[in-house]
Amino acid sequence: LAKQSRPSGMRFYDPAVQAELEAKTELEHDLRLAIERQEFVLVYQTQVGSEGQAIGAEALIRWRHPCRGSVSPGEFIPLAEETGLIVPIGDWVLEAACQQLVVWANDESTRHLTLAVNVSAKQFQQPDFVVTVSNILSQTGAPAQRLKLELTESTVIGKVDDTIARMHQLKALGLSFAMDDFGTGYSSLQYLKRLPLDQIKIDQSFVRDLHHDPDDMAIVQTIIAMGHSLGLNVIAEGVETLAHWRYLHDHQCHAYQGYYFCKPVSASDMVRQSLVPPRMPIC
Ligand code: C2E
Ligand code: MG
Ligand code: MG
Ligand code: MG
């Protein structure tokens, strides 16, 4: 149809491309409605310290679509970024995470837990982002000292000075910063030196084959050593096995996150599972 209605010279019509476009438009339409339909939930993945004790969690968004089922963030976050919908979605995430922090703050056994929240580049770069975070903190009453924002290298690219200034404004509220997926973007030691970061997260792609890939071993050791010398806390993500944990532990990584300890689950399940810290067998 498109073929006939197009003026001559514009005869290209690819049903596969067309179908993909339509699917994307439909997903976007559903995504727009998802907030008001309350289809988003947060799940929580424990972060453990050197003894395997729970020190905090990362909040990860899930979209429970009435027909599609659970849509993974890998599928809809890129579209949300492209369409700008990441801004209201990101605000929702921050608010829900802060409400969770308040719940934890009210209980002796959970009040020490920190909560890390992913912030996409577009969200961070909104002119009113600092005001938004500040409002959410005061409206929820969440302890800012327990809130950590995870940025990626894409936030920093080409906007180093702006990013630094904004990070300082946010840190003045009491929160802290982690650099997510560290080593996968255009990591520059120049910006690493200047950004007011508190933590770097070793990307899971370096952890996966840690047992048998000497290159990954070298990269992981280098990131940890650099973190130590720059005074940054280092957390490894994608810790799936005891061997991963042991290697990272032997090399003085500070904290760990991954399926070996806990999958992302509801807040109550996360806390329940954290009551029994994993032990590293002595050998
Ligand atoms: P991320 O922030 O790097 O999150 C870590 C991802 O690794 C999560 O995937 C988590 O479920 C997964 N993971 C955790 N432990 C393991 C493990 O041991 N092995 C493996 N293979 N994977 C593990 P998830 O939840 O699908 O999220 C994917 C990405 O989507 C996140 O990567 C983050 O970039 C983005 N994302 C998730 N929630 C949000 C959000 O609320 N806001 C924004 N802007 N992005 C989000
Ligand atoms: Mg993250
Ligand atoms: Mg990551
Ligand atoms: Mg990732």
CSV table of C-alpha atoms and ligand atoms in Angstrom, one decimal:
chain,number,residue,atom,x,y,z
A,1,LEU,CA,0.0,0.0,0.0
A,2,ALA,CA,2.7,2.4,1.0
A,3,LYS,CA,4.4,1.5,-2.2
A,4,GLN,CA,1.5,2.8,-4.3
A,5,SER,CA,0.7,6.0,-2.4
A,6,ARG,CA,4.3,7.2,-2.3
A,7,PRO,CA,5.5,9.6,-5.0
A,8,SER,CA,7.8,8.1,-7.7
A,9,GLY,CA,11.3,7.7,-6.6
A,10,MET,CA,10.2,6.7,-3.0
A,11,ARG,CA,9.4,3.1,-3.7
A,12,PHE,CA,11.2,1.5,-0.8
A,13,TYR,CA,8.9,-0.5,1.3
A,14,ASP,CA,10.1,-3.1,3.7
A,15,PRO,CA,7.4,-5.0,5.6
A,16,ALA,CA,9.9,-6.1,8.3
A,17,VAL,CA,10.9,-2.5,9.0
A,18,GLN,CA,7.2,-1.4,8.9
A,19,ALA,CA,6.3,-4.1,11.4
A,20,GLU,CA,9.1,-3.1,13.7
A,21,LEU,CA,8.0,0.5,13.5
A,22,GLU,CA,4.4,-0.4,14.4
A,23,ALA,CA,5.5,-2.5,17.3
A,24,LYS,CA,7.6,0.3,18.6
A,25,THR,CA,4.8,2.8,18.3
A,26,GLU,CA,2.5,0.5,20.2
A,27,LEU,CA,5.1,-0.1,22.9
A,28,GLU,CA,5.5,3.7,23.2
A,29,HIS,CA,1.7,4.1,23.5
A,30,ASP,CA,1.6,1.5,26.3
A,31,LEU,CA,4.6,3.1,28.0
A,32,ARG,CA,2.8,6.4,28.1
A,33,LEU,CA,-0.1,4.8,30.0
A,34,ALA,CA,2.0,2.7,32.3
A,35,ILE,CA,2.5,5.2,35.1
A,36,GLU,CA,-1.1,6.1,35.6
A,37,ARG,CA,-2.1,2.5,35.3
A,38,GLN,CA,0.4,1.7,38.0
A,39,GLU,CA,2.1,-1.0,36.0
A,40,PHE,CA,5.7,-0.3,37.3
A,41,VAL,CA,7.1,-1.9,40.3
A,42,LEU,CA,10.6,-1.8,41.9
A,43,VAL,CA,12.5,-4.9,42.8
A,44,TYR,CA,15.5,-4.9,45.0
A,45,GLN,CA,18.8,-6.7,44.7
A,46,THR,CA,21.0,-7.0,47.8
A,47,GLN,CA,24.5,-5.5,47.9
A,48,VAL,CA,26.8,-7.2,50.4
A,49,GLY,CA,30.0,-6.2,52.2
A,50,SER,CA,33.2,-8.0,52.6
A,51,GLU,CA,31.8,-10.5,55.1
A,52,GLY,CA,28.7,-11.2,53.0
A,53,GLN,CA,26.5,-9.0,55.2
A,54,ALA,CA,23.7,-7.0,53.5
A,55,ILE,CA,24.7,-3.3,53.3
A,56,GLY,CA,22.1,-2.1,50.9
A,57,ALA,CA,20.3,-2.8,47.7
A,58,GLU,CA,19.9,-1.6,44.1
A,59,ALA,CA,16.3,-0.7,43.0
A,60,LEU,CA,15.5,-2.1,39.6
A,61,ILE,CA,12.4,-1.2,37.7
A,62,ARG,CA,10.0,-3.9,36.4
A,63,TRP,CA,7.1,-3.2,34.0
A,64,ARG,CA,4.1,-5.6,34.6
A,65,HIS,CA,2.2,-5.2,31.4
A,66,PRO,CA,-1.4,-6.7,31.5
A,67,CYS,CA,-0.9,-8.5,28.1
A,68,ARG,CA,2.8,-8.5,27.5
A,69,GLY,CA,3.7,-9.8,30.9
A,70,SER,CA,6.9,-8.6,32.5
A,71,VAL,CA,8.8,-6.3,30.1
A,72,SER,CA,12.5,-6.1,31.0
A,73,PRO,CA,14.1,-2.7,31.4
A,74,GLY,CA,16.5,-3.6,28.6
A,75,GLU,CA,13.4,-3.5,26.3
A,76,PHE,CA,11.7,-0.3,27.4
A,77,ILE,CA,14.4,2.0,29.0
A,78,PRO,CA,16.0,2.8,25.7
A,79,LEU,CA,12.6,3.7,24.2
A,80,ALA,CA,11.8,5.7,27.3
A,81,GLU,CA,15.0,7.6,26.9
A,82,GLU,CA,14.4,8.2,23.2
A,83,THR,CA,10.8,9.5,23.8
A,84,GLY,CA,11.6,11.5,27.0
A,85,LEU,CA,9.3,9.3,29.0
A,86,ILE,CA,12.3,8.4,31.1
A,87,VAL,CA,11.7,11.7,33.0
A,88,PRO,CA,8.3,10.9,34.5
A,89,ILE,CA,9.3,7.2,34.9
A,90,GLY,CA,12.6,8.2,36.6
A,91,ASP,CA,10.7,10.5,38.9
A,92,TRP,CA,8.4,7.7,39.8
A,93,VAL,CA,11.3,5.4,40.5
A,94,LEU,CA,13.0,8.0,42.8
A,95,GLU,CA,9.8,8.5,44.7
A,96,ALA,CA,9.1,4.8,45.2
A,97,ALA,CA,12.7,4.2,46.2
A,98,CYS,CA,12.6,7.0,48.8
A,99,GLN,CA,9.4,5.6,50.2
A,100,GLN,CA,11.2,2.3,50.6
A,101,LEU,CA,14.0,4.0,52.4
A,102,VAL,CA,11.5,5.5,54.8
A,103,VAL,CA,10.2,2.0,55.6
A,104,TRP,CA,13.7,0.8,56.2
A,105,ALA,CA,14.6,3.8,58.3
A,106,ASN,CA,11.7,2.9,60.7
A,107,ASP,CA,13.0,-0.5,61.5
A,108,GLU,CA,16.1,-1.2,63.6
A,109,SER,CA,17.1,-4.2,61.5
A,110,THR,CA,17.0,-2.3,58.2
A,111,ARG,CA,17.9,1.3,59.0
A,112,HIS,CA,21.6,0.8,58.0
A,113,LEU,CA,20.7,-0.2,54.4
A,114,THR,CA,21.5,2.1,51.5
A,115,LEU,CA,19.5,2.2,48.3
A,116,ALA,CA,21.0,2.7,44.9
A,117,VAL,CA,18.8,4.2,42.1
A,118,ASN,CA,19.6,4.2,38.4
A,119,VAL,CA,19.4,7.6,36.8
A,120,SER,CA,19.5,7.9,33.1
A,121,ALA,CA,21.5,10.6,31.3
A,122,LYS,CA,18.4,12.4,30.0
A,123,GLN,CA,16.8,12.4,33.5
A,124,PHE,CA,20.0,13.7,35.1
A,125,GLN,CA,20.3,16.5,32.5
A,126,GLN,CA,16.8,17.9,33.1
A,127,PRO,CA,17.2,21.5,34.2
A,128,ASP,CA,15.1,20.9,37.3
A,129,PHE,CA,16.6,17.6,38.3
A,130,VAL,CA,18.2,18.9,41.5
A,131,VAL,CA,14.9,20.5,42.6
A,132,THR,CA,13.0,17.3,41.8
A,133,VAL,CA,15.3,15.2,43.9
A,134,SER,CA,15.2,17.7,46.7
A,135,ASN,CA,11.4,17.8,46.6
A,136,ILE,CA,11.1,14.0,46.6
A,137,LEU,CA,13.5,13.8,49.6
A,138,SER,CA,11.5,16.3,51.6
A,139,GLN,CA,8.1,15.1,50.7
A,140,THR,CA,8.9,11.5,51.5
A,141,GLY,CA,11.2,12.3,54.5
A,142,ALA,CA,13.7,9.8,53.2
A,143,PRO,CA,17.2,9.9,54.7
A,144,ALA,CA,19.4,11.3,51.9
A,145,GLN,CA,22.5,9.8,53.5
A,146,ARG,CA,21.1,6.4,52.5
A,147,LEU,CA,20.3,7.3,48.9
A,148,LYS,CA,22.8,6.6,46.1
A,149,LEU,CA,22.4,7.7,42.5
A,150,GLU,CA,23.9,5.4,39.9
A,151,LEU,CA,25.1,7.3,36.8
A,152,THR,CA,26.6,5.8,33.7
A,153,GLU,CA,29.5,7.2,31.6
A,154,SER,CA,26.9,8.3,29.0
A,155,THR,CA,25.8,11.0,31.4
A,156,VAL,CA,29.2,12.5,31.5
A,157,ILE,CA,30.2,12.4,27.9
A,158,GLY,CA,30.6,15.9,26.5
A,159,LYS,CA,29.1,17.5,29.6
A,160,VAL,CA,31.8,17.0,32.2
A,161,ASP,CA,31.6,20.5,33.8
A,162,ASP,CA,27.8,20.5,34.0
A,163,THR,CA,27.8,17.0,35.4
A,164,ILE,CA,30.3,17.9,38.1
A,165,ALA,CA,28.4,21.1,39.1
A,166,ARG,CA,25.2,19.2,39.3
A,167,MET,CA,26.7,16.3,41.3
A,168,HIS,CA,28.0,18.8,43.8
A,169,GLN,CA,24.5,20.4,44.2
A,170,LEU,CA,23.0,16.9,44.8
A,171,LYS,CA,25.8,15.9,47.2
A,172,ALA,CA,24.9,18.9,49.2
A,173,LEU,CA,21.6,17.3,49.9
A,174,GLY,CA,23.4,14.4,51.5
A,175,LEU,CA,23.2,11.7,48.9
A,176,SER,CA,26.1,9.8,47.2
A,177,PHE,CA,27.0,8.7,43.7
A,178,ALA,CA,28.1,5.5,42.0
A,179,MET,CA,29.4,5.1,38.4
A,180,ASP,CA,27.5,2.1,37.0
A,181,ASP,CA,28.8,-0.3,34.3
A,182,PHE,CA,32.3,1.1,34.9
A,183,GLY,CA,34.7,0.3,32.1
A,184,THR,CA,32.2,-0.2,29.4
A,185,GLY,CA,31.8,3.4,28.2
A,186,TYR,CA,34.4,5.9,27.3
A,187,SER,CA,36.0,5.8,30.7
A,188,SER,CA,38.4,8.6,31.0
A,189,LEU,CA,40.8,8.9,33.9
A,190,GLN,CA,40.5,12.6,33.4
A,191,TYR,CA,36.9,12.7,34.5
A,192,LEU,CA,37.3,10.0,37.1
A,193,LYS,CA,39.7,12.3,38.8
A,194,ARG,CA,37.3,15.2,38.7
A,195,LEU,CA,33.8,13.7,39.3
A,196,PRO,CA,32.7,13.7,43.0
A,197,LEU,CA,32.0,10.0,43.0
A,198,ASP,CA,31.8,7.8,46.0
A,199,GLN,CA,31.7,4.4,44.3
A,200,ILE,CA,32.5,2.6,41.1
A,201,LYS,CA,30.7,-0.5,40.0
A,202,ILE,CA,32.8,-3.0,38.0
A,203,ASP,CA,30.6,-4.0,35.1
A,204,GLN,CA,29.4,-7.6,35.0
A,205,SER,CA,31.0,-8.2,31.7
A,206,PHE,CA,34.4,-8.2,33.4
A,207,VAL,CA,33.2,-10.5,36.2
A,208,ARG,CA,31.5,-13.2,34.1
A,209,ASP,CA,34.7,-15.0,32.9
A,210,LEU,CA,36.9,-14.0,35.8
A,211,HIS,CA,38.0,-17.5,36.6
A,212,HIS,CA,39.6,-18.3,33.2
A,213,ASP,CA,40.1,-15.0,31.4
A,214,PRO,CA,43.5,-13.4,32.3
A,215,ASP,CA,42.5,-10.1,30.6
A,216,ASP,CA,39.4,-9.8,32.8
A,217,MET,CA,41.5,-10.6,35.9
A,218,ALA,CA,43.9,-7.8,34.9
A,219,ILE,CA,41.1,-5.4,34.3
A,220,VAL,CA,39.3,-6.2,37.5
A,221,GLN,CA,42.5,-5.9,39.6
A,222,THR,CA,43.3,-2.6,37.9
A,223,ILE,CA,39.9,-1.1,38.6
A,224,ILE,CA,40.0,-2.2,42.3
A,225,ALA,CA,43.5,-0.8,42.7
A,226,MET,CA,42.5,2.4,41.1
A,227,GLY,CA,39.4,2.7,43.3
A,228,HIS,CA,41.6,2.2,46.4
A,229,SER,CA,44.1,4.8,45.4
A,230,LEU,CA,41.4,7.3,44.4
A,231,GLY,CA,39.6,6.7,47.7
A,232,LEU,CA,36.5,5.3,45.9
A,233,ASN,CA,34.5,2.4,47.2
A,234,VAL,CA,34.5,-0.5,44.6
A,235,ILE,CA,31.5,-2.8,44.1
A,236,ALA,CA,31.4,-5.7,41.6
A,237,GLU,CA,28.2,-6.5,39.9
A,238,GLY,CA,27.2,-9.8,38.3
A,239,VAL,CA,28.8,-11.9,41.0
A,240,GLU,CA,27.3,-15.3,40.2
A,241,THR,CA,29.5,-17.9,41.8
A,242,LEU,CA,31.6,-18.5,44.9
A,243,ALA,CA,34.7,-18.4,42.7
A,244,HIS,CA,33.8,-14.9,41.5
A,245,TRP,CA,33.3,-13.7,45.1
A,246,ARG,CA,36.5,-15.3,46.3
A,247,TYR,CA,38.6,-13.8,43.5
A,248,LEU,CA,37.1,-10.3,44.1
A,249,HIS,CA,37.4,-10.7,47.9
A,250,ASP,CA,41.1,-11.8,47.6
A,251,HIS,CA,41.7,-8.6,45.6
A,252,GLN,CA,40.1,-6.4,48.2
A,253,CYS,CA,36.9,-5.4,46.4
A,254,HIS,CA,34.7,-3.6,49.0
A,255,ALA,CA,31.2,-4.8,48.1
A,256,TYR,CA,29.4,-7.3,45.9
A,257,GLN,CA,26.1,-7.7,44.0
A,258,GLY,CA,24.9,-10.6,42.0
A,259,TYR,CA,22.8,-13.8,41.7
A,260,TYR,CA,25.2,-15.6,44.0
A,261,PHE,CA,23.8,-13.6,46.9
A,262,CYS,CA,20.3,-12.6,45.8
A,263,LYS,CA,18.2,-12.1,42.7
A,264,PRO,CA,16.2,-8.9,42.4
A,265,VAL,CA,13.1,-9.5,44.5
A,266,SER,CA,10.4,-7.7,46.4
A,267,ALA,CA,11.6,-5.5,49.2
A,268,SER,CA,10.2,-7.8,51.9
A,269,ASP,CA,11.8,-10.9,50.3
A,270,MET,CA,15.1,-9.0,50.0
A,271,VAL,CA,15.1,-8.2,53.7
A,272,ARG,CA,14.1,-11.7,54.7
A,273,GLN,CA,16.9,-13.3,52.6
A,274,SER,CA,19.4,-10.8,54.0
A,275,LEU,CA,18.9,-12.1,57.5
A,276,VAL,CA,21.0,-15.1,56.6
A,277,PRO,CA,24.3,-13.7,55.2
A,278,PRO,CA,26.2,-16.0,52.9
A,279,ARG,CA,29.4,-17.4,54.3
A,280,MET,CA,32.6,-17.8,52.4
A,281,PRO,CA,33.8,-21.3,53.0
A,282,ILE,CA,37.4,-21.4,54.4
A,283,CYS,CA,39.8,-23.6,52.4
B,1,C2E,P1,22.3,-2.1,35.8
B,1,C2E,O1,21.9,-0.9,36.6
B,1,C2E,O2,23.7,-2.4,35.5
B,1,C2E,O3,21.6,-3.3,36.7
B,1,C2E,C1,22.2,-4.6,36.8
B,1,C2E,C2,21.5,-5.6,35.9
B,1,C2E,O4,22.1,-6.8,36.1
B,1,C2E,C3,20.0,-5.8,36.4
B,1,C2E,O5,19.3,-6.1,35.2
B,1,C2E,C4,20.2,-7.1,37.3
B,1,C2E,O6,19.0,-7.8,37.3
B,1,C2E,C5,21.2,-7.8,36.5
B,1,C2E,N1,22.0,-8.7,37.4
B,1,C2E,C6,22.1,-8.7,38.7
B,1,C2E,N2,22.9,-9.6,39.2
B,1,C2E,C7,23.3,-10.4,38.1
B,1,C2E,C8,24.1,-11.5,37.9
B,1,C2E,O7,24.7,-12.1,38.9
B,1,C2E,N3,24.3,-12.0,36.6
B,1,C2E,C9,23.7,-11.3,35.6
B,1,C2E,N4,23.9,-11.9,34.4
B,1,C2E,N5,22.9,-10.3,35.7
B,1,C2E,C10,22.7,-9.8,37.0
B,1,C2E,P2,17.9,-5.5,34.9
B,1,C2E,O8,17.1,-5.4,36.2
B,1,C2E,O9,17.3,-6.2,33.8
B,1,C2E,O10,18.3,-4.0,34.5
B,1,C2E,C11,19.0,-3.8,33.3
B,1,C2E,C12,19.4,-2.3,33.2
B,1,C2E,O11,18.2,-1.5,33.0
B,1,C2E,C13,20.1,-1.8,34.4
B,1,C2E,O12,21.5,-2.2,34.4
B,1,C2E,C14,19.9,-0.3,34.2
B,1,C2E,O13,20.8,0.2,33.3
B,1,C2E,C15,18.5,-0.3,33.6
B,1,C2E,N6,17.5,0.0,34.7
B,1,C2E,C16,16.9,-0.8,35.6
B,1,C2E,N7,16.1,-0.2,36.4
B,1,C2E,C17,16.2,1.2,36.0
B,1,C2E,C18,15.6,2.4,36.5
B,1,C2E,O14,14.8,2.4,37.5
B,1,C2E,N8,15.9,3.5,35.9
B,1,C2E,C19,16.8,3.5,34.8
B,1,C2E,N9,17.1,4.7,34.3
B,1,C2E,N10,17.4,2.4,34.4
B,1,C2E,C20,17.1,1.3,35.0
B,2,MG,MG,22.7,0.0,38.1
B,3,MG,MG,25.5,-2.0,36.0
B,4,MG,MG,24.2,-2.9,32.9
